[in-house]
CSV table of C-alpha atoms and ligand atoms in Angstrom, one decimal:
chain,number,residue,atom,x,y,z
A,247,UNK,CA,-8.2,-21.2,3.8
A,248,UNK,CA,-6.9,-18.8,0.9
A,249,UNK,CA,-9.5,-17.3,-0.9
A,250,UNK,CA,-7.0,-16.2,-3.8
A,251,UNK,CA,-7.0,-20.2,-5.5
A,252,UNK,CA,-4.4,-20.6,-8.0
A,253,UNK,CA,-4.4,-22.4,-10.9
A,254,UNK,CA,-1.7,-24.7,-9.5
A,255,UNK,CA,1.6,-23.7,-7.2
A,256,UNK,CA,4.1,-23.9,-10.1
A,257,UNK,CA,5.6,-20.9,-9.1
A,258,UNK,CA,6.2,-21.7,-5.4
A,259,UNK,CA,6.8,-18.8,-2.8
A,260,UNK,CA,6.1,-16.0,-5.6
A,261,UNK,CA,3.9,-13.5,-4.6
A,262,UNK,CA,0.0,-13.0,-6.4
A,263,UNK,CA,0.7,-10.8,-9.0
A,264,UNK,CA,3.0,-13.6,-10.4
A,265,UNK,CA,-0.1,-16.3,-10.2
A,266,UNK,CA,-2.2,-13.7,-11.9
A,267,UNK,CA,0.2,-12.7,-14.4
A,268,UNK,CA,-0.1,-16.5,-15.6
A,269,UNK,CA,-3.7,-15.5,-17.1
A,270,UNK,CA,-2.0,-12.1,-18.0
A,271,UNK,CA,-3.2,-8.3,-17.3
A,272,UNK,CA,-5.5,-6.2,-19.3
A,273,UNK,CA,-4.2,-3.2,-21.0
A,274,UNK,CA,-5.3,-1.2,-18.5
A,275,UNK,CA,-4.7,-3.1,-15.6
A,276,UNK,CA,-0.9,-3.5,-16.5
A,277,UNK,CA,-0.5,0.4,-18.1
A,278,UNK,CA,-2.1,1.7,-14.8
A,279,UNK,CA,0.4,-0.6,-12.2
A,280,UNK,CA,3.1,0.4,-14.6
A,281,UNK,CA,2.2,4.4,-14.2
A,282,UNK,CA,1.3,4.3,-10.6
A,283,UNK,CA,4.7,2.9,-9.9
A,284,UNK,CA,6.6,5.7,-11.6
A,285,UNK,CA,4.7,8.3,-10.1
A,286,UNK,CA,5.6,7.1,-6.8
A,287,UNK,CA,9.2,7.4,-7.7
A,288,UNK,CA,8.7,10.8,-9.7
A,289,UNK,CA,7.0,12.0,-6.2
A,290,UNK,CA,10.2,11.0,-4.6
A,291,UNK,CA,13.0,13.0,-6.8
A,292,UNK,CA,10.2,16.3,-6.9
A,293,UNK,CA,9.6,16.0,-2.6
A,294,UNK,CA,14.2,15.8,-2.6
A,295,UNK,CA,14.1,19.2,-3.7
A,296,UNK,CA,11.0,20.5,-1.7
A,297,UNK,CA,13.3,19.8,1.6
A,298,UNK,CA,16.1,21.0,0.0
A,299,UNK,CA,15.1,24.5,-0.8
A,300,UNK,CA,13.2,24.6,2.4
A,301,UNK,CA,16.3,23.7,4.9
A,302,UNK,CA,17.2,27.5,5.3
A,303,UNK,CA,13.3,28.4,6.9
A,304,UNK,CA,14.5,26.9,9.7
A,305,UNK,CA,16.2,27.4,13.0
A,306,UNK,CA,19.3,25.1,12.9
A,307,UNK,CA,18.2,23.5,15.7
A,308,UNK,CA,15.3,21.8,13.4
A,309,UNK,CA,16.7,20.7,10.2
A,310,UNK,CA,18.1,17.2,11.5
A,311,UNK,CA,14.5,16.5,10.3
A,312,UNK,CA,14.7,17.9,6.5
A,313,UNK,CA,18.0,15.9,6.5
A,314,UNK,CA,16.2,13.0,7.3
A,315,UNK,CA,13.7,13.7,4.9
A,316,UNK,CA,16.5,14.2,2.3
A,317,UNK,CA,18.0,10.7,3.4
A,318,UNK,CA,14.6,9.1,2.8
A,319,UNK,CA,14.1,11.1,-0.7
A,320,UNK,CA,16.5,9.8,-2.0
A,321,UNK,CA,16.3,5.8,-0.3
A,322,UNK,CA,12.8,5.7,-1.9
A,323,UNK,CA,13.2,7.2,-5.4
A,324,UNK,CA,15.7,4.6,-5.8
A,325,UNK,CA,14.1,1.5,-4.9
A,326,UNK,CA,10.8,2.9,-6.0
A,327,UNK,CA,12.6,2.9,-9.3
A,328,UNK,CA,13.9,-0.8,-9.0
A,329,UNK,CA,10.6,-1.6,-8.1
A,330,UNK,CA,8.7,-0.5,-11.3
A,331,UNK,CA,11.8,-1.9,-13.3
A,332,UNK,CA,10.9,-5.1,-11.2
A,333,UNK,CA,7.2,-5.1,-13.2
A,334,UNK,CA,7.9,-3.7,-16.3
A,335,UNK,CA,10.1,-6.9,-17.3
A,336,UNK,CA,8.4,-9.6,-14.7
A,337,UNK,CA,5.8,-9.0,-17.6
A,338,UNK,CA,5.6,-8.4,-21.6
A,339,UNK,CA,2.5,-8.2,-24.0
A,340,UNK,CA,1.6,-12.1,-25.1
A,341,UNK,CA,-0.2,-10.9,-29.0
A,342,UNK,CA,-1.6,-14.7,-28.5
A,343,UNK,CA,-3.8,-14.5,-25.7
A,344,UNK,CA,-3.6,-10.3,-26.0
A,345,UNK,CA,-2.7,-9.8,-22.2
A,346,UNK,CA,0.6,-9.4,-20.6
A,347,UNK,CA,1.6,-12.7,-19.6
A,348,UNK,CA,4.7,-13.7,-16.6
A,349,UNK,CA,7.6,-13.0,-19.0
A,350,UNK,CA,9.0,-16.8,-17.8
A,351,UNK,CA,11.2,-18.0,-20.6
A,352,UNK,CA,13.3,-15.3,-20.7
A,353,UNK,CA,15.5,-13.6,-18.5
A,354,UNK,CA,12.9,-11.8,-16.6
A,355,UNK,CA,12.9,-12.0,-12.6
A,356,UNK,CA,9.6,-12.8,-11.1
A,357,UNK,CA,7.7,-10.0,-9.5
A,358,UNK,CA,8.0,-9.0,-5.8
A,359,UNK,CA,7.9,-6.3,-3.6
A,360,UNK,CA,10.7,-6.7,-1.4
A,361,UNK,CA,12.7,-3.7,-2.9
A,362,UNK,CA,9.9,-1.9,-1.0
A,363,UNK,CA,10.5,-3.4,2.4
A,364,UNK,CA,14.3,-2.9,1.8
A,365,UNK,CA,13.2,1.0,1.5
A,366,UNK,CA,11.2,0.7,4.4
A,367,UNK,CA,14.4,-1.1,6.6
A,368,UNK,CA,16.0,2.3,5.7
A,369,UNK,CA,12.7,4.8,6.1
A,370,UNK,CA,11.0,3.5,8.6
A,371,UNK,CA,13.5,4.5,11.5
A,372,UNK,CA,14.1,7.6,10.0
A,373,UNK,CA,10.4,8.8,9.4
A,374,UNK,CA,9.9,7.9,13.5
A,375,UNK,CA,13.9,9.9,14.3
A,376,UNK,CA,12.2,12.8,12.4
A,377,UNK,CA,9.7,14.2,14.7
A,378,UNK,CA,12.0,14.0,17.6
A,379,UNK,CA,14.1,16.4,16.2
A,380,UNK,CA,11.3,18.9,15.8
A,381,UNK,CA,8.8,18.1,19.2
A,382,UNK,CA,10.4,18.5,22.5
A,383,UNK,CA,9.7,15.7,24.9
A,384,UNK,CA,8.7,16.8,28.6
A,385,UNK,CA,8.9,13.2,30.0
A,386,UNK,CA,10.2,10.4,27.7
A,387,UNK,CA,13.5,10.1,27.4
A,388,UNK,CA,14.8,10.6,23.6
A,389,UNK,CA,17.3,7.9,23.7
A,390,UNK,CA,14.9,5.3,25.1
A,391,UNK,CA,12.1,6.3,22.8
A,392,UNK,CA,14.5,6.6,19.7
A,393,UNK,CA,15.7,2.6,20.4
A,394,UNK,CA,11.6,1.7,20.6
A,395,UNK,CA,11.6,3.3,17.3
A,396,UNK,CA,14.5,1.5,15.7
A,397,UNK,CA,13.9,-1.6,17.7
A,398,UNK,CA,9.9,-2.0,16.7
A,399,UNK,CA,10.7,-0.5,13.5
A,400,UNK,CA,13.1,-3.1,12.3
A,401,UNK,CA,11.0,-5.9,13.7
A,402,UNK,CA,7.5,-5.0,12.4
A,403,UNK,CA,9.7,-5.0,8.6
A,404,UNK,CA,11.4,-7.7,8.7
A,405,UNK,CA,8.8,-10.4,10.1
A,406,UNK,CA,6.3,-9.2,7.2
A,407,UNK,CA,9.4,-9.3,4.3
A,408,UNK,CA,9.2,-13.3,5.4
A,409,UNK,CA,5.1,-13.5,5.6
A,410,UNK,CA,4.8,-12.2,2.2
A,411,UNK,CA,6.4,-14.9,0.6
A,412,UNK,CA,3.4,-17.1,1.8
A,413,UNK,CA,0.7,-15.0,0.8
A,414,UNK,CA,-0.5,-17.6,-1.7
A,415,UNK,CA,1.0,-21.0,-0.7
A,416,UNK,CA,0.7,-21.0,2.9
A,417,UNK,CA,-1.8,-18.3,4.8
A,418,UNK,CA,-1.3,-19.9,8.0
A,419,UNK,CA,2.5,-18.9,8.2
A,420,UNK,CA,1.4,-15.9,5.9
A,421,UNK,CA,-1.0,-14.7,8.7
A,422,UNK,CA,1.1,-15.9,11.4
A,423,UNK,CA,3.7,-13.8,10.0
A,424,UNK,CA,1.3,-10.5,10.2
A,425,UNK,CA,0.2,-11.4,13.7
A,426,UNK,CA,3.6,-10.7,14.7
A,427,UNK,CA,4.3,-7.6,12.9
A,428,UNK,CA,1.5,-6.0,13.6
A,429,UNK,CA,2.4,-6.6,17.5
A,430,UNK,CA,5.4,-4.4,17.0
A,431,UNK,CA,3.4,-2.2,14.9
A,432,UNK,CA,0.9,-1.5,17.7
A,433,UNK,CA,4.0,-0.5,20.3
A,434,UNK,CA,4.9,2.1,17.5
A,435,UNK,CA,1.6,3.9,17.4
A,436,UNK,CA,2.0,3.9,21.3
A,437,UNK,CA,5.0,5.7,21.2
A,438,UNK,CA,4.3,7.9,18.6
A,439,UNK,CA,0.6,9.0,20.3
A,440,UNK,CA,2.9,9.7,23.6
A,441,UNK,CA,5.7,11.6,21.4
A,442,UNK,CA,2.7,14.0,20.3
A,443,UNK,CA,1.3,14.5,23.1
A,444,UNK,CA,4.4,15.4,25.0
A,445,UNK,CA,4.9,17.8,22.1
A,446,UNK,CA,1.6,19.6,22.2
A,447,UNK,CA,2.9,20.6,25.7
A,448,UNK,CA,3.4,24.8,25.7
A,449,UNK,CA,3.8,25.4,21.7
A,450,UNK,CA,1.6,27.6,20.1
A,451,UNK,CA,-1.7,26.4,19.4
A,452,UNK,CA,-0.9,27.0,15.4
A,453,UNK,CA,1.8,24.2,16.1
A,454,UNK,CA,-0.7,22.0,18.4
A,455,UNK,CA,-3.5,21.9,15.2
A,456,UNK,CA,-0.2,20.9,13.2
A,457,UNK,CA,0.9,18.0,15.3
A,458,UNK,CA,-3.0,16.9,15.5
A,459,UNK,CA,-3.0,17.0,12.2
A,460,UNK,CA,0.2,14.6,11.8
A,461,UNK,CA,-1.2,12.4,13.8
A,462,UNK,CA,-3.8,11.4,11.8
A,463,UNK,CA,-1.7,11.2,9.0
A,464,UNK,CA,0.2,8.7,10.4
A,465,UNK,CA,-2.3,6.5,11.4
A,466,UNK,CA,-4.9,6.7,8.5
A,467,UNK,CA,-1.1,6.6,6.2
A,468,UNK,CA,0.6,3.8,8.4
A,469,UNK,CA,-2.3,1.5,8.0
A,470,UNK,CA,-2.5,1.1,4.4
A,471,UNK,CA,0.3,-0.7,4.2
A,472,UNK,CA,-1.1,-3.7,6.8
A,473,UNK,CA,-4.1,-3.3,4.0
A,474,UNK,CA,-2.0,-3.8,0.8
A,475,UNK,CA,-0.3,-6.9,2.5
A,476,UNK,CA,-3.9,-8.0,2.9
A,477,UNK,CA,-4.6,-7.6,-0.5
A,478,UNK,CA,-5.2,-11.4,-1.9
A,479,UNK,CA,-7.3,-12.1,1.0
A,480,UNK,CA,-9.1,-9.1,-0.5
A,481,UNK,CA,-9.6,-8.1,-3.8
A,482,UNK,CA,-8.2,-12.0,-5.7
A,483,UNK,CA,-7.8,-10.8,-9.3
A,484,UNK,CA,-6.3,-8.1,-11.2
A,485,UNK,CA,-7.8,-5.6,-9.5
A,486,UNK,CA,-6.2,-6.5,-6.4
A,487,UNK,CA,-2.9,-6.2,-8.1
A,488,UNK,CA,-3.6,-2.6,-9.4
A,489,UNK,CA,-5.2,-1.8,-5.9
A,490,UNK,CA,-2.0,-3.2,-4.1
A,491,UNK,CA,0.2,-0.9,-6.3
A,492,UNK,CA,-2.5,2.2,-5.5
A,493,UNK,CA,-2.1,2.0,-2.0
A,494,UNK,CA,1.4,1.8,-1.7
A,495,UNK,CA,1.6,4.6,-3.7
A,496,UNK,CA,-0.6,6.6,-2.1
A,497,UNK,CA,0.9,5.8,1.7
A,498,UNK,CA,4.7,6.5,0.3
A,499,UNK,CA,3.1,9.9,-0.6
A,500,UNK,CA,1.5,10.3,2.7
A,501,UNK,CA,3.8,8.8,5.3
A,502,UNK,CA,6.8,10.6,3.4
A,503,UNK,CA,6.4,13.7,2.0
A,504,UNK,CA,3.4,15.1,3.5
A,505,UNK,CA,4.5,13.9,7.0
A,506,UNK,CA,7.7,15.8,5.9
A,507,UNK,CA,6.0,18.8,5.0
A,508,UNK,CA,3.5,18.9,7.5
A,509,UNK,CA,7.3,18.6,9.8
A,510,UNK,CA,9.0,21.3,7.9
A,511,UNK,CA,5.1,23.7,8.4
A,512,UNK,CA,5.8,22.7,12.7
A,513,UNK,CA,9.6,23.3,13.0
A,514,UNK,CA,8.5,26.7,10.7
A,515,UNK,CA,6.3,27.4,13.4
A,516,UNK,CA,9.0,26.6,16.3
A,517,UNK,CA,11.9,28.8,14.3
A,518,UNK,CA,9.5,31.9,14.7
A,519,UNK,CA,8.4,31.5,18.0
A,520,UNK,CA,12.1,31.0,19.3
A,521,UNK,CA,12.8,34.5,17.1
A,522,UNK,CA,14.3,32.5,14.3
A,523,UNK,CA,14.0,35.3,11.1
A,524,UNK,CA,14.4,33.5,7.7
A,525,UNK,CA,14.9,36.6,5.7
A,526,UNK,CA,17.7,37.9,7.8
A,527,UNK,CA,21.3,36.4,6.7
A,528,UNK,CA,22.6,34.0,9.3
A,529,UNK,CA,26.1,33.1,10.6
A,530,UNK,CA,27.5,30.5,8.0
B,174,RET,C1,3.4,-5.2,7.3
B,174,RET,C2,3.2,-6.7,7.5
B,174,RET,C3,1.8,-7.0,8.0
B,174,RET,C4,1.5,-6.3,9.3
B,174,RET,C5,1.9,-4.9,9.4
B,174,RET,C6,2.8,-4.4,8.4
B,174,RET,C7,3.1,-2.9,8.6
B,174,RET,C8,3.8,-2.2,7.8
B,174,RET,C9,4.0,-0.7,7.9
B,174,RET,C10,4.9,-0.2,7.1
B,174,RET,C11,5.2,1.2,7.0
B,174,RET,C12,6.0,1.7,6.1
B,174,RET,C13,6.4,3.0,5.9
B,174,RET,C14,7.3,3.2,4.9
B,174,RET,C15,7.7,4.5,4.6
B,174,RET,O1,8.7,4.6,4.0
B,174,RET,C16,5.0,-5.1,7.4
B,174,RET,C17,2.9,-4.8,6.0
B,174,RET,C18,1.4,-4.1,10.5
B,174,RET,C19,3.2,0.0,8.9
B,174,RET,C20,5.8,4.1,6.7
């Protein structure tokens, strides 16, 4: 049974903000989702430039990953951007019951947070490519472990795109849904523990601490976003919309620019140890 009850199923598959926006958001409730969600895009555009400037403090042989981190800048500041464009006109201030109110009526699109699995589609497979272009593996091979990436990857996204839609009208097929994602989301953390092992293997322990360190990043990172599917089933009112919003935000900033710089600190660590010297003008 759903513990979020709406009022009545008038808007069909729409997700929970929608149902709550029919009682409307407070001022702060609203202002803070609305903030929250350009920060995460503003994080975006500032990390692009971080891996930018940084591509030149590496060996050659390492900045396949700042590319990737580049690729994934610039995926997420753009539908991170959609996305709070998304909220900002799925709802407008209603002077008669002073909240904002589902802006129906007008030519407003309900609220939903596909755009963000759409990023994921894209960043997901690039965030797991990344660290194989830093670690070295001793045993796995990279082609098989880089398909269990895509192959997990895409499947763990695109079976929870379709449970969302049932998060309020049908949390059998909602959780059902989740079961299944989070199947191929187990098989990634598999791989990726095994990926940082291997890579622990005869790199300075500076670089070990580092890939510790990135582990439980992803994981604690990673698993906010099960949570903030989760959200209806717990926290049912606005404060679960502004908490959805928060976590997101909070694991785009973790899982794609920390992991990047934590990435860009390793492969830092790699360049000098193979002799790599920043300061000293390289072949073009
Ligand atoms: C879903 C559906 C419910 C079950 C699970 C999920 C996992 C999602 C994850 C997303 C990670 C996204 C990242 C994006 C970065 O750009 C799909 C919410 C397990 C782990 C890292």
């Amino acid at each position: 049974m759903s513990l979020f009850t709406p009022k009545d199923d008038s808007l069909g598959n729409a997700t929970f903000e929608n149902y709550i926006g029919l009682d409307g958001f407070s001022e702060m409730g609203y202002q803070l989702s609305a903030h929250v969600l350009t920060l995460g895009y503003a994080v975006m555009l500032a990390g692009l430039f971080y891996f930018i400037l940084t591509i030149k403090s590496v060996a050659p042989k390492y900045r396949m990953s700042s590319v990737l981190s580049v690729v994934v800048m610039v995926s997420a500041f753009l539908l991170l951007f959609v996305q709070r464009e998304n909220w900002v006109q799925a709802f407008t201030y209603n002077p008669e019951v002073q909240a904002y109110t589902l802006a129906t009526g007008q030519t407003a699109d309900l609220f939903n947070n596909g755009y963000r699995y759409l990023n994921w589609l894209i960043d997901v497979p690039m965030l797991l490519f990344q660290i194989l272009f830093v670690v070295s593996l001793t045993k796995s091979d990279f082609a098989s472990v880089r398909n269990q990436f895509w192959f997990s990857g895409t499947g763990m996204i695109l079976t929870g795109y379709v449970g969302q839609y049932y998060e309020v009208t049908n949390p059998a097929a909602f959780f059902a849904w989740g079961t299944i994602s989070t199947l191929f989301f187990v098989h990634i953390l598999f791989v990726m523990k095994r990926v940082i092992d291997e890579g622990k293997v005869g790199i300075p322990e500076e670089g070990q601490k580092i890939l510790g360190t990135i582990w439980i990043l992803f994981l604690v990172s990673w698993m906010l976003y099960p949570g903030a599917y989760l959200m209806p089933y717990l926290l049912f009112n606005e404060a679960g919309v502004v908490g959805r919003h928060l976590t997101y935000t909070v694991a785009d900033v973790a899982s794609k620019v920390i992991y990047g710089v934590y990435l860009t600190m390793l492969a830092q660590v790699l360049s000098k140890r193979d002799g790599f010297d920043p300061d000293k003008p390289q072949a073009a």
